[in-house]
CSV table of C-alpha atoms in Angstrom, one decimal:
chain,number,residue,atom,x,y,z
W,1,MET,CA,-11.5,326.2,173.1
W,2,GLU,CA,-12.7,322.8,171.8
W,3,LEU,CA,-14.0,320.3,174.3
W,4,THR,CA,-12.2,317.0,174.5
W,5,GLN,CA,-14.4,313.8,174.2
W,6,ASN,CA,-14.4,313.3,178.0
W,7,ASN,CA,-15.2,317.0,178.7
W,8,LEU,CA,-17.9,317.0,176.1
W,9,PHE,CA,-19.5,314.0,177.8
W,10,SER,CA,-19.2,315.5,181.2
W,11,ALA,CA,-20.8,318.8,180.1
W,12,ILE,CA,-23.7,317.1,178.4
W,13,LYS,CA,-24.2,314.8,181.4
W,14,GLU,CA,-24.4,317.7,183.7
W,15,ILE,CA,-27.0,319.5,181.5
W,16,ILE,CA,-29.1,316.3,181.5
W,17,ILE,CA,-28.9,315.8,185.3
W,18,GLN,CA,-29.7,319.4,186.1
W,19,SER,CA,-32.6,319.4,183.6
W,20,ARG,CA,-34.1,316.2,185.1
W,21,LEU,CA,-33.7,317.7,188.6
W,22,ARG,CA,-35.7,320.8,187.6
W,23,VAL,CA,-38.4,318.6,186.0
W,24,PHE,CA,-38.8,316.4,189.0
W,25,ARG,CA,-38.7,319.3,191.5
W,26,ALA,CA,-41.5,321.0,189.5
W,27,ALA,CA,-43.4,317.7,189.4
W,28,ASN,CA,-43.0,317.2,193.1
W,29,SER,CA,-44.1,320.8,193.8
W,30,ALA,CA,-47.2,320.3,191.6
W,31,LEU,CA,-48.0,316.9,193.3
W,32,LEU,CA,-47.8,318.4,196.8
W,33,GLU,CA,-50.0,321.3,195.9
W,34,SER,CA,-52.6,319.2,194.1
W,35,TYR,CA,-52.7,316.6,196.9
W,36,TRP,CA,-53.2,319.5,199.4
W,37,GLN,CA,-56.1,320.9,197.4
W,38,ILE,CA,-57.7,317.4,197.0
W,39,GLY,CA,-57.3,316.9,200.8
W,40,LYS,CA,-58.9,320.2,201.4
W,41,LEU,CA,-61.9,319.4,199.2
W,42,ILE,CA,-62.4,316.0,200.9
W,43,VAL,CA,-62.3,317.5,204.4
W,44,GLU,CA,-64.6,320.3,203.6
W,45,ASP,CA,-67.1,317.9,202.0
W,46,GLU,CA,-67.0,315.8,205.2
W,47,LEU,CA,-67.8,319.0,207.3
W,48,GLN,CA,-70.9,320.0,205.3
W,49,GLY,CA,-73.4,318.7,207.8
W,50,LYS,CA,-73.1,315.0,207.0
W,51,SER,CA,-74.5,313.0,210.0
W,52,ARG,CA,-73.6,309.4,209.1
W,53,ALA,CA,-70.3,308.3,210.6
W,54,ASP,CA,-69.4,306.2,207.6
W,55,TYR,CA,-70.0,309.0,205.1
W,56,GLY,CA,-66.3,309.9,204.8
W,57,LYS,CA,-65.2,306.4,204.3
W,58,GLU,CA,-67.8,305.6,201.7
W,59,THR,CA,-67.1,308.8,199.9
W,60,LEU,CA,-63.4,308.0,199.7
W,61,LYS,CA,-64.1,304.5,198.4
W,62,ASN,CA,-66.3,305.8,195.6
W,63,LEU,CA,-63.9,308.5,194.8
W,64,SER,CA,-61.0,306.0,194.6
W,65,LYS,CA,-62.8,303.8,192.2
W,66,GLN,CA,-63.6,306.7,189.9
W,67,LEU,CA,-60.2,308.3,190.1
W,68,THR,CA,-58.3,305.0,189.7
W,69,LEU,CA,-60.2,304.3,186.5
W,70,GLU,CA,-59.4,307.7,185.2
W,71,PHE,CA,-55.8,308.3,186.5
W,72,GLY,CA,-54.4,305.0,187.8
W,73,LYS,CA,-53.4,303.6,191.1
W,74,GLY,CA,-51.9,306.8,192.5
W,75,PHE,CA,-55.5,307.7,193.6
W,76,ASP,CA,-56.5,304.4,195.3
W,77,TYR,CA,-58.4,304.4,198.6
W,78,THR,CA,-55.2,304.1,200.7
W,79,ASN,CA,-53.6,307.1,199.0
W,80,LEU,CA,-56.8,309.2,199.3
W,81,THR,CA,-56.8,308.5,203.0
W,82,ASN,CA,-53.2,309.7,203.2
W,83,ILE,CA,-54.1,312.8,201.2
W,84,ARG,CA,-56.8,313.6,203.7
W,85,LYS,CA,-54.4,313.1,206.6
W,86,PHE,CA,-51.9,315.3,204.8
W,87,TYR,CA,-54.3,318.3,204.6
W,88,LEU,CA,-55.3,317.9,208.3
W,89,ALA,CA,-51.7,317.8,209.4
W,90,PHE,CA,-50.6,320.7,207.2
W,91,PRO,CA,-53.5,323.1,206.8
W,92,ILE,CA,-51.4,325.9,205.4
W,93,VAL,CA,-50.3,325.3,201.9
W,94,ASP,CA,-47.6,328.0,201.9
W,95,ALA,CA,-45.9,326.2,204.8
W,96,LEU,CA,-45.1,323.1,202.7
W,97,ARG,CA,-41.4,322.6,202.1
W,98,GLN,CA,-40.7,321.8,198.5
W,99,GLN,CA,-37.4,320.0,199.4
W,100,LEU,CA,-39.5,317.1,200.8
W,101,SER,CA,-41.3,314.5,198.7
W,102,TRP,CA,-44.8,313.2,199.0
W,103,THR,CA,-43.4,310.1,200.7
W,104,HIS,CA,-41.8,312.3,203.4
W,105,TYR,CA,-45.1,314.0,204.0
W,106,ARG,CA,-47.1,310.8,204.2
W,107,LEU,CA,-44.8,309.7,207.0
W,108,LEU,CA,-44.9,313.1,208.7
W,109,SER,CA,-48.7,313.2,208.5
W,110,ARG,CA,-48.9,310.2,210.8
W,111,LEU,CA,-47.1,312.0,213.7
W,112,ASP,CA,-49.3,313.1,216.5
W,113,SER,CA,-48.1,316.6,217.1
W,114,ALA,CA,-46.9,319.7,215.2
W,115,GLU,CA,-43.8,319.8,217.3
W,116,LYS,CA,-42.7,316.3,216.2
W,117,ARG,CA,-43.5,317.1,212.6
W,118,ASN,CA,-41.5,320.3,212.6
W,119,PHE,CA,-38.5,318.5,214.2
W,120,TYR,CA,-38.5,315.8,211.5
W,121,ILE,CA,-39.1,318.4,208.7
W,122,ASN,CA,-36.1,320.4,209.8
W,123,GLU,CA,-33.9,317.3,210.3
W,124,SER,CA,-34.9,315.9,206.9
W,125,ILE,CA,-33.9,319.1,205.1
W,126,VAL,CA,-30.7,319.9,207.1
W,127,SER,CA,-29.4,316.3,207.1
W,128,ASN,CA,-30.8,315.5,203.6
W,129,TRP,CA,-32.7,312.4,204.7
W,130,ASN,CA,-34.5,310.3,202.1
W,131,SER,CA,-37.8,308.9,203.1
W,132,ARG,CA,-36.4,305.6,204.3
W,133,GLU,CA,-34.0,307.4,206.6
W,134,LEU,CA,-36.9,309.5,207.9
W,135,GLN,CA,-38.8,306.3,208.6
W,136,ARG,CA,-35.8,304.8,210.5
W,137,GLN,CA,-35.4,308.0,212.5
W,138,ILE,CA,-39.1,308.1,213.5
W,139,ASN,CA,-38.9,304.4,214.5
W,140,ALA,CA,-35.8,305.2,216.5
W,141,LEU,CA,-37.7,307.9,218.4
W,142,SER,CA,-35.1,310.6,217.4
W,143,PHE,CA,-37.5,313.4,218.5
W,144,GLU,CA,-37.9,311.9,222.0
W,145,ARG,CA,-34.1,311.4,222.3
W,146,SER,CA,-33.5,315.0,221.2
W,147,LEU,CA,-35.4,316.2,224.2
W,148,THR,CA,-33.0,314.5,226.6
W,149,LYS,CA,-29.7,314.6,224.7
W,150,ASN,CA,-28.1,317.4,222.8
W,151,GLU,CA,-27.1,315.2,219.9
W,152,SER,CA,-27.3,315.7,216.2
W,153,VAL,CA,-28.4,312.9,213.9
W,154,LYS,CA,-25.9,312.0,211.2
W,155,PRO,CA,-27.0,312.8,207.7
W,156,ASN,CA,-27.7,310.2,205.1
W,157,PRO,CA,-27.5,312.0,201.8
W,158,ASN,CA,-28.9,310.3,198.8
W,159,ILE,CA,-29.8,312.7,196.1
W,160,GLN,CA,-31.0,310.0,193.7
W,161,ASP,CA,-33.9,309.1,196.1
W,162,TYR,CA,-35.4,312.6,195.6
W,163,ILE,CA,-36.0,312.0,191.8
W,164,LYS,CA,-36.9,308.4,192.2
W,165,ASP,CA,-39.9,308.7,194.4
W,166,PRO,CA,-42.5,306.3,192.8
W,167,TYR,CA,-45.3,308.6,193.7
W,168,ILE,CA,-43.9,311.2,191.3
W,169,PHE,CA,-44.2,308.7,188.4
W,170,GLU,CA,-47.7,307.6,189.4
W,171,PHE,CA,-48.7,311.3,189.6
W,172,LEU,CA,-47.4,311.9,186.1
W,173,GLY,CA,-49.0,308.7,184.8
W,174,LEU,CA,-45.6,307.2,184.1
W,175,ASN,CA,-44.4,303.7,184.8
W,176,PRO,CA,-41.9,303.9,187.7
W,177,ASN,CA,-39.7,301.2,186.2
W,178,ILE,CA,-36.5,302.6,187.8
W,179,LYS,CA,-33.4,300.7,188.9
W,180,ASN,CA,-33.3,300.8,192.7
W,181,THR,CA,-30.3,302.2,194.5
W,182,GLU,CA,-29.5,299.3,196.7
W,183,ARG,CA,-25.9,298.7,197.8
W,184,ASP,CA,-23.8,296.9,195.2
W,185,LEU,CA,-23.6,293.6,197.2
W,186,GLU,CA,-27.3,293.4,197.9
W,187,SER,CA,-28.1,294.2,194.3
W,188,THR,CA,-25.7,291.5,193.0
W,189,ILE,CA,-27.2,288.9,195.3
W,190,ILE,CA,-30.8,289.7,194.4
W,191,GLU,CA,-29.9,289.5,190.7
W,192,HIS,CA,-28.2,286.2,191.2
W,193,LEU,CA,-31.2,284.8,193.2
W,194,GLN,CA,-33.6,286.0,190.6
W,195,LYS,CA,-31.7,284.2,187.8
W,196,PHE,CA,-31.3,281.1,189.9
W,197,LEU,CA,-35.0,280.7,190.7
W,198,LEU,CA,-36.0,281.2,187.1
W,199,GLU,CA,-33.6,278.5,186.1
W,200,PHE,CA,-34.5,276.2,189.0
W,201,GLY,CA,-37.2,274.6,186.9
W,202,LYS,CA,-39.9,274.0,189.5
W,203,GLY,CA,-42.7,276.4,188.7
W,204,PHE,CA,-41.2,279.8,189.7
W,205,ALA,CA,-42.4,282.8,187.7
W,206,PHE,CA,-41.0,286.3,188.4
W,207,VAL,CA,-43.5,288.8,189.7
W,208,ALA,CA,-41.6,291.9,191.0
W,209,ARG,CA,-38.3,293.2,192.4
W,210,GLN,CA,-38.4,295.8,195.2
W,211,GLN,CA,-42.2,295.6,195.2
W,212,HIS,CA,-43.7,298.7,196.9
W,213,ILE,CA,-46.5,297.7,199.3
W,214,VAL,CA,-48.5,300.5,201.0
W,215,THR,CA,-50.7,300.1,204.0
W,216,ASP,CA,-52.6,302.7,206.1
W,217,THR,CA,-49.7,302.9,208.6
W,218,SER,CA,-46.5,302.2,206.7
W,219,ASP,CA,-44.6,301.4,203.5
W,220,PHE,CA,-42.7,298.2,202.7
W,221,PHE,CA,-40.3,297.2,199.9
W,222,ILE,CA,-40.1,293.4,199.3
W,223,ASP,CA,-36.8,292.5,197.6
W,224,LEU,CA,-38.1,289.7,195.3
W,225,VAL,CA,-41.6,288.3,194.6
W,226,PHE,CA,-42.2,285.1,192.7
W,227,TYR,CA,-45.3,283.0,192.0
W,228,ASN,CA,-45.0,279.2,192.0
W,229,TYR,CA,-47.6,277.9,189.6
W,230,ILE,CA,-47.1,274.3,190.8
W,231,LEU,CA,-47.6,275.1,194.5
W,232,LYS,CA,-50.1,277.9,193.6
W,233,CYS,CA,-48.6,280.3,196.1
W,234,PHE,CA,-46.5,283.5,196.2
W,235,PHE,CA,-42.9,283.3,197.2
W,236,ILE,CA,-41.3,286.4,198.7
W,237,ILE,CA,-37.7,287.0,199.6
W,238,ASP,CA,-36.2,289.5,202.0
W,239,LEU,CA,-32.4,290.0,202.0
W,240,LYS,CA,-30.5,291.5,204.9
W,241,THR,CA,-26.8,292.6,204.7
W,242,THR,CA,-26.6,293.3,208.4
W,243,ASN,CA,-26.7,291.1,211.5
W,244,LEU,CA,-29.9,289.2,211.7
W,245,SER,CA,-32.2,290.2,214.5
W,246,HIS,CA,-35.5,289.0,216.1
W,247,GLN,CA,-37.1,292.1,214.6
W,248,ASP,CA,-36.1,290.9,211.1
W,249,ILE,CA,-37.7,287.5,211.7
W,250,GLY,CA,-40.8,289.1,212.9
W,251,GLN,CA,-40.8,291.4,210.0
W,252,MET,CA,-40.7,288.5,207.5
W,253,ASP,CA,-43.6,286.8,209.3
W,254,MET,CA,-45.5,290.1,209.0
W,255,TYR,CA,-44.7,290.4,205.3
W,256,VAL,CA,-46.1,286.9,204.8
W,257,ARG,CA,-49.4,287.7,206.6
W,258,MET,CA,-49.6,291.0,204.9
W,259,TYR,CA,-49.1,289.5,201.4
W,260,ASP,CA,-51.7,286.9,202.1
W,261,ASP,CA,-54.2,289.6,203.1
W,262,LEU,CA,-53.4,292.0,200.2
W,263,LYS,CA,-52.4,289.7,197.2
W,264,ARG,CA,-53.4,286.1,197.8
W,265,ASN,CA,-56.5,284.9,195.9
W,266,ASP,CA,-59.0,282.6,197.4
W,267,ASP,CA,-57.7,279.5,195.5
W,268,ASP,CA,-54.0,280.3,196.3
W,269,ASN,CA,-52.1,278.4,198.9
W,270,PRO,CA,-50.4,280.3,201.8
W,271,THR,CA,-47.5,282.6,200.9
W,272,ILE,CA,-43.9,281.4,201.5
W,273,GLY,CA,-41.3,283.8,202.9
W,274,LEU,CA,-37.6,283.4,202.6
W,275,LEU,CA,-35.3,285.5,204.9
W,276,LEU,CA,-31.7,285.6,203.8
W,277,CYS,CA,-28.9,287.2,205.9
W,278,THR,CA,-25.4,287.7,204.6
W,279,GLU,CA,-23.3,288.5,207.7
W,280,LYS,CA,-19.5,288.8,207.5
W,281,ASP,CA,-18.8,285.5,209.2
W,282,GLU,CA,-22.0,283.6,208.6
W,283,THR,CA,-24.8,283.2,206.0
W,284,ILE,CA,-28.3,282.5,207.4
W,285,VAL,CA,-31.2,281.1,205.3
W,286,LYS,CA,-34.6,280.9,207.0
W,287,TYR,CA,-38.0,279.9,205.5
W,288,SER,CA,-41.0,281.4,207.1
W,289,VAL,CA,-43.0,279.2,209.5
W,290,LEU,CA,-46.3,278.1,208.0
W,291,ASN,CA,-49.6,278.3,209.9
W,292,ASP,CA,-50.3,275.3,212.1
W,293,LYS,CA,-53.1,274.1,209.8
W,294,ASN,CA,-50.8,273.8,206.9
W,295,HIS,CA,-48.2,271.3,208.2
W,296,LEU,CA,-49.4,268.6,205.7
W,297,PHE,CA,-48.9,271.0,202.8
W,298,ALA,CA,-45.5,272.1,204.1
W,299,SER,CA,-44.0,268.7,203.2
W,300,LYS,CA,-45.1,269.3,199.6
W,301,TYR,CA,-43.6,272.7,199.6
W,302,LEU,CA,-40.2,271.3,200.4
W,303,LEU,CA,-40.2,269.3,197.2
W,304,TYR,CA,-40.3,272.4,195.1
W,305,LEU,CA,-38.1,274.8,197.1
W,306,PRO,CA,-34.3,275.2,196.8
W,307,LYS,CA,-32.3,273.7,199.6
W,308,GLU,CA,-30.8,276.0,202.2
W,309,LYS,CA,-27.3,274.9,201.3
W,310,GLU,CA,-27.9,275.9,197.6
W,311,LEU,CA,-29.0,279.4,198.7
W,312,LYS,CA,-26.1,279.8,201.1
W,313,ALA,CA,-23.7,278.9,198.3
W,314,ILE,CA,-25.1,281.7,196.1
W,315,ILE,CA,-24.8,284.3,198.8
W,316,GLU,CA,-21.3,283.3,199.9
W,317,GLN,CA,-20.1,283.1,196.4
W,318,ASP,CA,-21.4,286.6,195.6
W,319,ARG,CA,-20.0,288.0,198.9
W,320,GLN,CA,-16.5,286.6,198.2
W,321,ARG,CA,-16.5,287.9,194.7
W,322,PHE,CA,-17.7,291.3,195.9
W,323,GLU,CA,-14.9,291.5,198.6
W,324,LEU,CA,-12.2,290.5,196.1
W,325,ASP,CA,-13.4,293.2,193.6
W,326,ASN,CA,-13.3,295.8,196.3
W,327,LEU,CA,-9.7,294.8,197.3
W,328,LYS,CA,-8.7,295.6,193.7
W,329,LEU,CA,-10.0,299.2,193.9
């Protein structure tokens, strides 16, 4: 029987999806095994009678320089440190669960007991948690709550996240230039803000969208990053589509300090943070507070930044259009 045009498309689409899944699963499995072997070599090297306390740290720094030159940023000092922790937390390679990504295992390696790790491994597989959901559940102390309450954690399935782990692309030497799976409203607003600032005409140059920042203790994704060549500073934007909390404000201040530490050059001015919150009944726009020593420079900043009412108008316009579009469905 001949396939109709729609059936032909659906059949080919399914073949492509399943083939890609097999490729990424194989790549994920190879990544986990190779990282485990690398971690094993690093730990064994540390245990070979080296007396200097700083030996391991210096070894990783030197290794990271050599490996980064040869294979790219997937083998920088931070990731080598995570690879070492990974081996120490999971010393039996056959016990690794291939359903979990490297990002899952980095988060799990930071937990202080095997009991916790096993709990979050099982929940991640059963409930199909992506790495962001795993991070949220760890922060919410789900393991501790499970000891006192007989409650199951609701799953948050997102099959796309499995094949969009940026570490897979770094491991394969590919550019992880993949469209993020943000909610439609958030994605619409971010695209509108990006276009608005580039057309604003006051020195804004686009740097990154959903920029992945990795530290020794956590991962962060910054929604939008610009550089203003008039003010000579980075400009970072964090968008929230839920009720604004004190934690969100503190997180933005932390982003600003972290960006200054990791990205700011000696001749750059302090980073500016912009926190946007689109609640159902109110839109909130908040610029980060500058350090006390920069009050004089703050007045100059204001001349080159969009006004709060302009940003509110963008967000409210996009929200209204989004709600109208959904009513039509």
